[in-house]
């Protein structure tokens, strides 16, 4: 359970103060897959960083599992846009970094690592270094290293944003499979409408800066979902609705910038 | 790819320079008796290395290895001291804001003082002993190592720090498993620059502050007019500096294997 209540965030930009987030209220229920969708610069990553514990609100509260968030925790695992792997560690060493750091017994996490590496399709690459992998494979490692920690909450900050279209849809299917199996509480930040609708139970559309929640839309497409649902009429209706909301905001951002 | 390494091009320039040097001496372009011919330097160097031992007539015969050992040992000790002090200090300055405020200004203020300017101070405090030489070598090598270590630490990718903390790493683990490996390439740059300064410092120190080693021979040979030995000493120091640099590069390749992978992809 993630509870964001009355959150404001201000940044100091030299002399100026910039309001990034304005009065955000958002709750993500246990086992819910929520997507935050918004134009670039709307503060959606800032919001996710506060749930992760990397950043703190200027006003308001962010809680997870009933507790105020003070610092990062393995309970709230993060998948970043850049895979952010340790280049000096092999795939296996990257994947076991969490449990090893937390002092779990090696025998247990080794077995789990082998299983997860197979699940994300990296079997045979355990000894490879990140530099030897493609972008998609690196992000698979980024996902594997958080799955092994069995987090209650999964925070994803445009995790497939830098991948090519084919790889991206493969990764989305992988994520759907993983989520079907474990049903973590997910907060997924993206600017890709289709991605948000395909993956999430609920899509929260944000306004341009200062970011507010403009509208929250339930996605009642039955699960398990596969990439094919993106061609259904139901999906198209949702896409049209969200697109209109997003276009309004993008235009507003563009005219205000000019 | 076709290999076309049959011509060792790198040899052309040095060979040309040696020929020019030879011609300058034999054709009397330079005043006679000041600059020795290449062949003369080679012959004296050979005696210096392989001679049967110092006598009144040939005081340098067979003493090369001893002097190399003296200088080499000083460089090794001074450099090791510098690295042992500079790497932890650089990590602290780069990592901790308070440490940076406390230590960094002093380092930056002292750094522009050339090690040659420290010579009288070193002799006054440590006397004409090894300690003087070690102080100068250590001090000279310290600055590039501490500056590059600090720089490397500050360059650590913020996302990697966040990733480590999100996976449960405390400050100690972050420093050891993320910041240090991330700064290691920069630390090696510092070590390479540092060892270069160490060889400069050892020659200066031995010319004045101690009575043995290649720097001492260099100055001594100059005083007695043995320019052939001076030139041979210059080549010796150059060669040793080159070898120590290669050793560090080799060590860095060994430890930074992940980095060479990155460069090739």
Short mmCIF file of C-alpha atoms in Angstrom, two decimals:
data_model
loop_
_atom_site.label_atom_id
_atom_site.label_comp_id
_atom_site.label_asym_id
_atom_site.label_seq_id
_atom_site.Cartn_x
_atom_site.Cartn_y
_atom_site.Cartn_z
CA UNK A 1 0.00 0.00 0.00
CA UNK A 2 1.40 3.36 -1.06
CA UNK A 3 -0.18 6.52 0.35
CA UNK A 4 0.76 9.90 -1.03
CA UNK A 5 -1.14 12.66 0.76
CA UNK A 6 -1.05 16.39 0.06
CA UNK A 7 2.45 16.27 -1.40
CA UNK A 8 4.12 19.42 -2.70
CA UNK A 9 7.63 19.56 -4.04
CA UNK A 10 9.66 22.68 -4.68
CA UNK A 11 13.15 22.83 -6.14
CA UNK A 12 15.62 25.64 -5.81
CA UNK A 13 16.92 26.53 -9.25
CA UNK A 14 19.59 29.13 -8.59
CA UNK A 15 17.68 32.12 -7.26
CA UNK A 16 14.32 30.87 -8.50
CA UNK A 17 12.14 28.31 -6.80
CA UNK A 18 10.36 25.91 -9.11
CA UNK A 19 7.19 24.14 -8.08
CA UNK A 20 7.47 20.60 -9.44
CA UNK A 21 4.51 18.92 -7.75
CA UNK A 22 1.35 20.53 -6.46
CA UNK A 23 -0.92 18.87 -3.92
CA UNK A 24 -0.65 15.26 -5.03
CA UNK A 25 -2.99 12.71 -3.49
CA UNK A 26 -2.57 9.17 -4.67
CA UNK A 27 -3.12 5.76 -3.15
CA UNK A 28 -1.95 2.53 -4.65
CA UNK A 29 -3.70 -0.50 -3.15
CA UNK A 30 -1.80 -3.68 -2.30
CA UNK A 31 -1.24 -5.76 -5.44
CA UNK A 32 -2.42 -2.92 -7.65
CA UNK A 33 -0.50 -2.02 -10.80
CA UNK A 34 -0.69 1.77 -11.11
CA UNK A 35 0.83 3.78 -13.93
CA UNK A 36 1.66 7.46 -13.81
CA UNK A 37 1.46 9.02 -17.22
CA UNK A 38 2.49 12.55 -18.02
CA UNK A 39 4.34 14.86 -20.37
CA UNK A 40 8.07 15.17 -19.83
CA UNK A 41 9.06 17.46 -17.00
CA UNK A 42 5.76 17.03 -15.15
CA UNK A 43 7.47 15.71 -12.04
CA UNK A 44 6.43 12.07 -12.36
CA UNK A 45 9.95 10.81 -11.70
CA UNK A 46 10.21 13.15 -8.72
CA UNK A 47 7.09 11.56 -7.32
CA UNK A 48 8.52 8.08 -7.78
CA UNK A 49 11.82 9.15 -6.19
CA UNK A 50 9.95 10.23 -3.10
CA UNK A 51 8.23 6.86 -2.80
CA UNK A 52 11.65 5.22 -3.26
CA UNK A 53 13.09 7.38 -0.48
CA UNK A 54 15.68 9.15 -2.67
CA UNK A 55 13.92 12.47 -2.22
CA UNK A 56 11.54 14.03 0.27
CA UNK A 57 8.42 16.17 -0.16
CA UNK A 58 8.51 19.87 0.69
CA UNK A 59 5.05 19.43 2.19
CA UNK A 60 2.77 16.45 2.71
CA UNK A 61 3.44 12.81 3.52
CA UNK A 62 4.48 9.71 1.62
CA UNK A 63 3.88 6.38 3.32
CA UNK A 64 4.34 2.75 2.43
CA UNK A 65 2.79 -0.06 4.44
CA UNK A 66 1.63 2.54 6.95
CA UNK A 67 5.13 3.87 7.65
CA UNK A 68 6.58 7.22 6.64
CA UNK A 69 9.31 6.82 4.04
CA UNK A 70 12.63 8.14 5.33
CA UNK A 71 15.21 6.35 3.22
CA UNK A 72 15.51 3.76 0.43
CA UNK A 73 14.68 0.18 1.33
CA UNK A 74 14.77 -3.23 -0.39
CA UNK A 75 11.03 -3.41 0.34
CA UNK A 76 10.56 -0.72 -2.30
CA UNK A 77 12.67 -1.93 -5.18
CA UNK A 78 13.41 0.44 -8.05
CA UNK A 79 14.00 -0.26 -11.73
CA UNK A 80 15.59 2.82 -13.30
CA UNK A 81 15.40 4.09 -16.87
CA UNK A 82 19.12 3.44 -17.25
CA UNK A 83 19.77 -0.12 -16.10
CA UNK A 84 22.26 1.34 -13.55
CA UNK A 85 24.13 -1.95 -13.22
CA UNK A 86 27.53 -2.13 -11.58
CA UNK A 87 29.86 -2.43 -14.58
CA UNK A 88 32.59 -4.11 -12.50
CA UNK A 89 30.29 -6.98 -11.53
CA UNK A 90 29.15 -9.89 -13.67
CA UNK A 91 25.44 -10.53 -14.31
CA UNK A 92 25.33 -12.99 -11.42
CA UNK A 93 27.13 -10.63 -9.04
CA UNK A 94 24.76 -7.82 -10.01
CA UNK A 95 21.72 -10.02 -9.43
CA UNK A 96 22.80 -11.23 -5.98
CA UNK A 97 23.97 -7.77 -4.81
CA UNK A 98 20.78 -7.14 -2.79
CA UNK A 99 20.51 -10.40 -0.83
CA UNK A 100 24.28 -10.56 -0.38
CA UNK A 101 24.40 -7.01 0.99
CA UNK A 102 21.52 -7.82 3.33
CA UNK A 103 23.52 -10.77 4.68
CA UNK A 104 21.20 -13.55 3.52
CA UNK A 105 22.68 -17.07 3.35
CA UNK A 106 24.45 -17.63 0.02
CA UNK A 107 23.06 -21.12 -0.51
CA UNK A 108 19.53 -19.75 -0.53
CA UNK A 109 19.98 -16.70 -2.73
CA UNK A 110 22.21 -18.54 -5.23
CA UNK A 111 19.41 -20.98 -5.97
CA UNK A 112 16.89 -18.18 -6.27
CA UNK A 113 19.22 -16.21 -8.52
CA UNK A 114 19.59 -19.12 -10.94
CA UNK A 115 15.82 -19.44 -11.12
CA UNK A 116 15.21 -15.71 -11.68
CA UNK A 117 17.98 -15.44 -14.26
CA UNK A 118 16.28 -18.20 -16.18
CA UNK A 119 12.89 -16.53 -15.79
CA UNK A 120 14.12 -13.26 -17.33
CA UNK A 121 15.88 -15.15 -20.13
CA UNK A 122 19.50 -14.58 -19.19
CA UNK A 123 20.56 -18.19 -18.67
CA UNK A 124 24.06 -18.65 -20.02
CA UNK A 125 25.02 -15.02 -19.41
CA UNK A 126 25.69 -15.31 -15.66
CA UNK A 127 29.41 -14.64 -16.08
CA UNK A 128 29.04 -11.83 -18.64
CA UNK A 129 29.68 -8.21 -17.75
CA UNK A 130 27.10 -5.47 -18.42
CA UNK A 131 29.32 -4.04 -21.17
CA UNK A 132 28.92 -7.29 -23.10
CA UNK A 133 25.11 -7.19 -23.06
CA UNK A 134 22.56 -5.42 -25.26
CA UNK A 135 20.32 -2.69 -23.82
CA UNK A 136 17.38 -5.08 -23.41
CA UNK A 137 19.50 -7.70 -21.68
CA UNK A 138 20.89 -5.09 -19.29
CA UNK A 139 17.39 -4.06 -18.31
CA UNK A 140 16.55 -7.74 -17.74
CA UNK A 141 19.40 -7.79 -15.21
CA UNK A 142 17.97 -4.59 -13.72
CA UNK A 143 14.66 -6.41 -13.24
CA UNK A 144 16.22 -9.66 -12.01
CA UNK A 145 18.23 -7.92 -9.30
CA UNK A 146 15.07 -6.42 -7.80
CA UNK A 147 12.92 -9.57 -8.19
CA UNK A 148 15.42 -11.57 -6.16
CA UNK A 149 14.72 -9.27 -3.20
CA UNK A 150 11.03 -10.27 -3.35
CA UNK A 151 9.91 -6.68 -2.78
CA UNK A 152 6.38 -5.83 -1.71
CA UNK A 153 6.52 -2.70 -3.84
CA UNK A 154 8.02 -2.33 -7.28
CA UNK A 155 8.83 1.18 -8.49
CA UNK A 156 9.61 1.55 -12.19
CA UNK A 157 10.84 4.81 -13.68
CA UNK A 158 10.36 4.56 -17.46
CA UNK A 159 12.25 1.26 -17.36
CA UNK A 160 11.83 0.54 -21.07
CA UNK A 161 12.11 4.13 -22.28
CA UNK A 162 15.53 3.73 -23.84
CA UNK A 163 14.85 0.43 -25.62
CA UNK A 164 13.88 -0.07 -29.25
CA UNK A 165 10.22 -0.84 -30.02
CA UNK A 166 10.61 -4.63 -30.47
CA UNK A 167 12.67 -5.06 -27.32
CA UNK A 168 10.27 -2.84 -25.43
CA UNK A 169 7.23 -4.98 -26.21
CA UNK A 170 9.14 -8.14 -25.26
CA UNK A 171 10.06 -6.53 -21.95
CA UNK A 172 6.47 -5.46 -21.35
CA UNK A 173 5.33 -9.05 -21.83
CA UNK A 174 8.05 -10.23 -19.48
CA UNK A 175 6.89 -7.75 -16.86
CA UNK A 176 3.28 -8.88 -17.26
CA UNK A 177 4.32 -12.50 -16.71
CA UNK A 178 6.35 -11.58 -13.64
CA UNK A 179 3.51 -9.53 -12.21
CA UNK A 180 0.91 -12.26 -12.86
CA UNK A 181 3.08 -14.57 -10.79
CA UNK A 182 3.88 -12.31 -7.80
CA UNK A 183 1.31 -9.49 -7.83
CA UNK A 184 3.58 -6.87 -6.32
CA UNK A 185 2.24 -3.38 -5.73
CA UNK A 186 3.58 -1.51 -8.74
CA UNK A 187 4.06 2.18 -9.41
CA UNK A 188 5.08 2.53 -13.04
CA UNK A 189 6.12 5.89 -14.47
CA UNK A 190 5.96 6.34 -18.24
CA UNK A 191 5.15 8.80 -21.00
CA UNK A 192 4.00 6.00 -23.33
CA UNK A 193 0.19 5.80 -23.37
CA UNK A 194 0.02 2.31 -24.84
CA UNK A 195 2.51 0.97 -22.33
CA UNK A 196 0.53 2.41 -19.42
CA UNK A 197 -2.78 0.97 -20.67
CA UNK A 198 -1.31 -2.42 -21.49
CA UNK A 199 0.30 -2.91 -18.09
CA UNK A 200 -1.71 -1.09 -15.47
CA UNK A 201 -4.96 -1.52 -13.56
CA UNK A 202 -5.18 2.23 -13.25
CA UNK A 203 -3.58 5.06 -15.18
CA UNK A 204 -3.08 8.39 -13.46
CA UNK A 205 -2.64 11.19 -15.97
CA UNK A 206 -0.60 14.12 -14.71
CA UNK A 207 -0.70 17.75 -15.74
CA UNK A 208 2.26 19.68 -17.07
CA UNK A 209 4.40 21.46 -14.47
CA UNK A 210 3.50 22.01 -11.73
CA UNK A 211 2.43 18.37 -11.73
CA UNK A 212 -0.99 17.51 -10.43
CA UNK A 213 -3.09 14.38 -10.93
CA UNK A 214 -5.41 15.39 -13.75
CA UNK A 215 -7.45 12.23 -13.96
CA UNK A 216 -7.34 8.65 -12.78
CA UNK A 217 -8.62 6.07 -15.27
CA UNK A 218 -9.45 2.45 -14.47
CA UNK A 219 -8.28 -0.02 -17.12
CA UNK A 220 -10.83 -2.82 -17.05
CA UNK A 221 -9.20 -5.01 -19.63
CA UNK A 222 -9.22 -8.61 -18.39
CA UNK A 223 -6.00 -10.29 -17.32
CA UNK A 224 -3.82 -12.10 -18.16
CA UNK A 225 -3.08 -9.59 -20.88
CA UNK A 226 -0.87 -10.03 -23.87
CA UNK A 227 0.39 -7.55 -26.45
CA UNK A 228 -2.64 -8.42 -28.67
CA UNK A 229 -5.07 -6.50 -26.44
CA UNK A 230 -3.57 -3.27 -27.79
CA UNK A 231 -5.59 -3.81 -30.97
CA UNK A 232 -8.97 -4.33 -29.28
CA UNK A 233 -11.75 -1.67 -29.60
CA UNK A 234 -11.90 -1.34 -25.83
CA UNK A 235 -8.20 -0.49 -25.74
CA UNK A 236 -8.63 2.00 -28.55
CA UNK A 237 -11.37 3.86 -26.69
CA UNK A 238 -9.15 4.18 -23.65
CA UNK A 239 -6.25 5.27 -25.79
CA UNK A 240 -8.34 8.02 -27.38
CA UNK A 241 -9.50 9.26 -23.99
CA UNK A 242 -6.00 9.36 -22.53
CA UNK A 243 -4.49 10.85 -25.66
CA UNK A 244 -6.91 13.79 -25.47
CA UNK A 245 -5.96 14.42 -21.86
CA UNK A 246 -2.23 14.22 -22.60
CA UNK A 247 -2.45 16.45 -25.68
CA UNK A 248 -4.12 19.16 -23.66
CA UNK A 249 -1.23 19.11 -21.23
CA UNK A 250 1.51 18.94 -23.85
CA UNK A 251 0.00 21.92 -25.64
CA UNK A 252 -0.31 23.84 -22.42
CA UNK A 253 3.33 23.08 -21.59
CA UNK A 254 4.43 24.14 -25.08
CA UNK A 255 2.53 27.45 -25.06
CA UNK A 256 3.72 28.27 -21.55
CA UNK A 257 7.31 27.57 -22.49
CA UNK A 258 7.01 29.89 -25.50
CA UNK B 1 41.58 -6.97 -41.00
CA UNK B 2 44.92 -6.93 -42.77
CA UNK B 3 47.98 -6.68 -40.59
CA UNK B 4 50.44 -4.13 -41.80
CA UNK B 5 52.82 -3.93 -38.88
CA UNK B 6 55.82 -5.12 -40.92
CA UNK B 7 57.54 -1.71 -40.71
CA UNK B 8 58.40 -0.68 -37.13
CA UNK B 9 57.64 3.00 -37.71
CA UNK B 10 58.16 3.94 -34.08
CA UNK B 11 61.90 3.31 -34.48
CA UNK B 12 62.35 5.94 -37.21
CA UNK B 13 62.20 9.09 -35.08
CA UNK B 14 64.53 7.94 -32.28
CA UNK B 15 66.99 6.51 -34.84
CA UNK B 16 66.96 9.83 -36.70
CA UNK B 17 67.58 11.76 -33.49
CA UNK B 18 70.53 9.54 -32.54
CA UNK B 19 72.00 9.97 -36.03
CA UNK B 20 71.63 13.74 -35.74
CA UNK B 21 73.30 13.64 -32.33
CA UNK B 22 76.14 11.54 -33.74
CA UNK B 23 76.61 13.91 -36.65
CA UNK B 24 76.53 16.97 -34.39
CA UNK B 25 79.47 15.59 -32.41
CA UNK B 26 81.60 14.10 -35.22
CA UNK B 27 81.03 17.05 -37.56
CA UNK B 28 81.91 19.49 -34.73
CA UNK B 29 78.59 21.37 -34.88
CA UNK B 30 78.88 21.63 -31.12
CA UNK B 31 81.90 22.70 -29.12
CA UNK B 32 84.27 19.79 -28.80
CA UNK B 33 84.45 17.91 -25.52
CA UNK B 34 81.13 19.09 -24.09
CA UNK B 35 78.68 16.64 -25.60
CA UNK B 36 79.83 13.00 -25.83
CA UNK B 37 79.01 10.98 -28.96
CA UNK B 38 76.32 8.28 -28.71
CA UNK B 39 78.93 5.53 -28.98
CA UNK B 40 80.90 7.05 -26.12
CA UNK B 41 77.78 7.18 -23.91
CA UNK B 42 76.98 3.56 -24.74
CA UNK B 43 80.53 2.46 -23.89
CA UNK B 44 80.59 4.36 -20.59
CA UNK B 45 77.14 3.05 -19.72
CA UNK B 46 78.33 -0.50 -20.39
CA UNK B 47 81.30 -0.04 -18.07
CA UNK B 48 79.08 1.60 -15.50
CA UNK B 49 76.84 -1.45 -15.50
CA UNK B 50 79.22 -4.32 -16.10
CA UNK B 51 82.58 -2.90 -14.91
CA UNK B 52 84.63 -4.86 -12.40
CA UNK B 53 84.17 -2.31 -9.61
CA UNK B 54 84.99 1.27 -8.76
CA UNK B 55 88.70 2.26 -8.75
CA UNK B 56 90.48 5.60 -8.51
CA UNK B 57 90.68 5.78 -12.30
CA UNK B 58 87.14 4.69 -13.08
CA UNK B 59 85.01 5.56 -10.06
CA UNK B 60 81.71 4.57 -11.71
CA UNK B 61 82.69 1.13 -12.96
CA UNK B 62 80.15 -1.50 -11.93
CA UNK B 63 78.11 0.78 -9.65
CA UNK B 64 75.04 1.20 -11.86
CA UNK B 65 72.90 -1.53 -10.32
CA UNK B 66 73.58 -0.32 -6.76
CA UNK B 67 72.52 3.19 -7.64
CA UNK B 68 69.44 1.98 -9.48
CA UNK B 69 68.57 -0.02 -6.37
CA UNK B 70 69.02 3.02 -4.11
CA UNK B 71 66.84 5.24 -6.27
CA UNK B 72 64.31 2.51 -7.03
CA UNK B 73 63.87 1.70 -3.39
CA UNK B 74 63.33 5.35 -2.49
CA UNK B 75 60.77 5.77 -5.25
CA UNK B 76 58.98 2.60 -4.20
CA UNK B 77 58.87 3.58 -0.54
CA UNK B 78 57.95 7.21 -1.13
CA UNK B 79 55.33 6.26 -3.71
CA UNK B 80 53.82 3.60 -1.44
CA UNK B 81 53.61 6.08 1.43
CA UNK B 82 51.97 8.62 -0.87
CA UNK B 83 49.42 6.12 -2.17
CA UNK B 84 48.62 4.85 1.33
CA UNK B 85 47.92 8.38 2.52
CA UNK B 86 46.41 9.87 -0.64
CA UNK B 87 43.88 7.18 -1.61
CA UNK B 88 42.00 7.07 1.73
CA UNK B 89 42.22 10.85 2.05
CA UNK B 90 40.94 11.34 -1.51
CA UNK B 91 38.05 8.95 -0.80
CA UNK B 92 37.19 10.97 2.31
CA UNK B 93 37.40 14.35 0.57
CA UNK B 94 35.33 13.13 -2.36
CA UNK B 95 32.73 11.35 -0.27
CA UNK B 96 32.22 13.48 2.81
CA UNK B 97 31.31 17.15 2.60
CA UNK B 98 32.71 17.91 6.03
CA UNK B 99 36.02 16.21 5.22
CA UNK B 100 36.14 18.17 1.97
CA UNK B 101 35.65 21.46 3.80
CA UNK B 102 38.22 20.57 6.43
CA UNK B 103 40.99 19.12 4.28
CA UNK B 104 40.60 20.12 0.65
CA UNK B 105 41.41 23.86 0.96
CA UNK B 106 44.68 23.03 2.74
CA UNK B 107 45.63 20.49 0.08
CA UNK B 108 44.85 22.97 -2.69
CA UNK B 109 46.83 25.71 -0.91
CA UNK B 110 49.93 23.56 -0.43
CA UNK B 111 49.79 21.88 -3.83
CA UNK B 112 51.24 24.80 -5.87
CA UNK B 113 54.40 24.80 -3.72
CA UNK B 114 56.87 22.93 -5.97
CA UNK B 115 58.68 20.03 -4.34
CA UNK B 116 61.97 21.72 -5.25
CA UNK B 117 60.93 24.58 -2.98
CA UNK B 118 60.54 22.09 -0.13
CA UNK B 119 64.19 20.98 -0.42
CA UNK B 120 65.80 23.32 2.16
CA UNK B 121 62.90 22.63 4.54
CA UNK B 122 63.30 18.86 4.11
CA UNK B 123 67.06 18.98 4.71
CA UNK B 124 66.66 21.25 7.72
CA UNK B 125 64.07 18.94 9.29
CA UNK B 126 65.26 15.50 8.21
CA UNK B 127 68.96 16.08 7.53
CA UNK B 128 70.96 14.55 4.70
CA UNK B 129 69.30 11.16 5.10
CA UNK B 130 66.81 8.95 3.32
CA UNK B 131 63.99 10.55 5.29
CA UNK B 132 64.53 13.79 3.35
CA UNK B 133 64.26 11.98 0.04
CA UNK B 134 61.21 9.99 1.15
CA UNK B 135 59.49 13.17 2.32
CA UNK B 136 60.03 14.89 -1.03
CA UNK B 137 59.07 11.86 -3.12
CA UNK B 138 56.03 11.12 -0.99
CA UNK B 139 54.86 14.72 -1.05
CA UNK B 140 55.35 15.02 -4.80
CA UNK B 141 53.45 11.81 -5.57
CA UNK B 142 50.74 12.57 -2.99
CA UNK B 143 49.09 15.47 -4.82
CA UNK B 144 48.19 13.87 -8.14
CA UNK B 145 46.91 10.75 -6.37
CA UNK B 146 44.73 12.63 -3.89
CA UNK B 147 43.33 14.99 -6.54
CA UNK B 148 42.48 12.18 -8.97
CA UNK B 149 40.98 9.98 -6.25
CA UNK B 150 38.74 12.85 -5.12
CA UNK B 151 37.72 13.50 -8.70
CA UNK B 152 36.95 9.81 -9.28
CA UNK B 153 34.78 9.61 -6.17
CA UNK B 154 32.82 12.72 -7.10
CA UNK B 155 32.26 11.33 -10.58
CA UNK B 156 30.41 8.28 -9.27
CA UNK B 157 27.10 7.87 -11.09
CA UNK B 158 24.23 8.98 -8.83
CA UNK B 159 22.02 6.17 -10.15
CA UNK B 160 24.53 3.54 -9.02
CA UNK B 161 24.52 5.05 -5.53
CA UNK B 162 20.74 5.02 -5.47
CA UNK B 163 20.63 1.47 -6.80
CA UNK B 164 22.98 0.28 -4.05
CA UNK B 165 21.00 2.03 -1.31
CA UNK B 166 17.74 0.68 -2.68
CA UNK B 167 19.24 -2.84 -2.41
CA UNK B 168 19.99 -2.31 1.26
CA UNK B 169 23.58 -1.06 1.19
CA UNK B 170 24.71 1.14 4.09
CA UNK B 171 27.38 3.86 3.76
CA UNK B 172 30.28 1.41 4.29
CA UNK B 173 29.07 -1.00 1.61
CA UNK B 174 28.35 1.85 -0.80
CA UNK B 175 31.87 3.17 -0.31
CA UNK B 176 33.57 -0.21 -0.69
CA UNK B 177 31.41 -1.79 -3.39
CA UNK B 178 30.33 1.19 -5.48
CA UNK B 179 32.35 4.35 -4.89
CA UNK B 180 35.77 2.71 -4.72
CA UNK B 181 35.47 0.55 -7.85
CA UNK B 182 33.89 3.46 -9.68
CA UNK B 183 36.80 5.72 -8.71
CA UNK B 184 39.45 3.10 -9.46
CA UNK B 185 40.16 4.16 -13.07
CA UNK B 186 40.71 7.71 -11.84
CA UNK B 187 42.85 6.46 -8.95
CA UNK B 188 45.08 4.65 -11.46
CA UNK B 189 45.45 7.86 -13.46
CA UNK B 190 46.61 9.48 -10.23
CA UNK B 191 49.05 6.66 -9.56
CA UNK B 192 50.55 6.98 -13.06
CA UNK B 193 51.02 10.72 -12.67
CA UNK B 194 52.28 10.17 -9.13
CA UNK B 195 54.99 7.70 -10.09
CA UNK B 196 56.23 10.18 -12.71
CA UNK B 197 56.52 12.88 -10.07
CA UNK B 198 58.20 10.37 -7.76
CA UNK B 199 61.06 9.86 -10.26
CA UNK B 200 61.44 13.61 -10.67
CA UNK B 201 61.54 14.03 -6.92
CA UNK B 202 64.06 11.25 -6.33
CA UNK B 203 66.55 12.84 -8.74
CA UNK B 204 66.17 16.26 -7.15
CA UNK B 205 66.45 14.81 -3.65
CA UNK B 206 69.50 12.74 -4.48
CA UNK B 207 71.26 15.65 -6.17
CA UNK B 208 71.15 17.60 -2.93
CA UNK B 209 69.69 15.84 0.07
CA UNK B 210 71.38 12.40 0.04
CA UNK B 211 74.70 10.96 -1.12
CA UNK B 212 73.68 7.94 -3.22
CA UNK B 213 71.44 6.96 -6.11
CA UNK B 214 71.12 8.05 -9.72
CA UNK B 215 70.48 11.71 -8.86
CA UNK B 216 73.66 11.81 -6.82
CA UNK B 217 75.65 10.20 -9.67
CA UNK B 218 74.16 12.69 -12.14
CA UNK B 219 75.29 15.72 -10.17
CA UNK B 220 78.62 14.17 -9.19
CA UNK B 221 79.40 13.25 -12.81
CA UNK B 222 78.54 16.76 -13.91
CA UNK B 223 80.98 18.23 -11.36
CA UNK B 224 83.86 16.04 -12.53
CA UNK B 225 83.03 16.69 -16.18
CA UNK B 226 81.79 13.19 -17.02
CA UNK B 227 79.02 14.22 -19.42
CA UNK B 228 78.91 10.66 -20.82
CA UNK B 229 77.79 9.39 -17.40
CA UNK B 230 75.30 12.26 -17.10
CA UNK B 231 73.67 11.29 -20.37
CA UNK B 232 73.69 7.59 -19.42
CA UNK B 233 71.98 8.54 -16.13
CA UNK B 234 69.31 10.48 -18.00
CA UNK B 235 68.59 7.44 -20.14
CA UNK B 236 68.55 5.20 -17.07
CA UNK B 237 66.01 7.37 -15.25
CA UNK B 238 63.87 7.60 -18.35
CA UNK B 239 63.91 3.85 -18.74
CA UNK B 240 63.01 3.23 -15.09
CA UNK B 241 60.21 5.78 -15.24
CA UNK B 242 58.86 4.08 -18.34
CA UNK B 243 59.02 0.63 -16.74
CA UNK B 244 57.26 1.76 -13.56
CA UNK B 245 54.51 3.38 -15.62
CA UNK B 246 54.04 0.15 -17.60
CA UNK B 247 53.80 -1.84 -14.36
CA UNK B 248 50.95 0.40 -13.16
CA UNK B 249 49.20 0.19 -16.52
CA UNK B 250 49.52 -3.59 -16.40
CA UNK B 251 48.07 -3.69 -12.88
CA UNK B 252 45.18 -1.45 -13.93
CA UNK B 253 44.38 -3.68 -16.92
CA UNK B 254 44.29 -6.63 -14.55
CA UNK B 255 41.99 -4.93 -12.04
CA UNK B 256 39.83 -3.04 -14.53
CA UNK B 257 39.01 -5.86 -16.89
CA UNK B 258 35.37 -4.70 -16.99
CA UNK B 259 36.58 -1.38 -18.35
CA UNK B 260 38.55 -2.79 -21.26
CA UNK B 261 35.37 -4.69 -22.19
CA UNK B 262 33.49 -1.41 -22.25
CA UNK B 263 36.08 0.17 -24.51
CA UNK B 264 35.81 -2.58 -27.10
CA UNK B 265 32.04 -2.75 -27.34
#
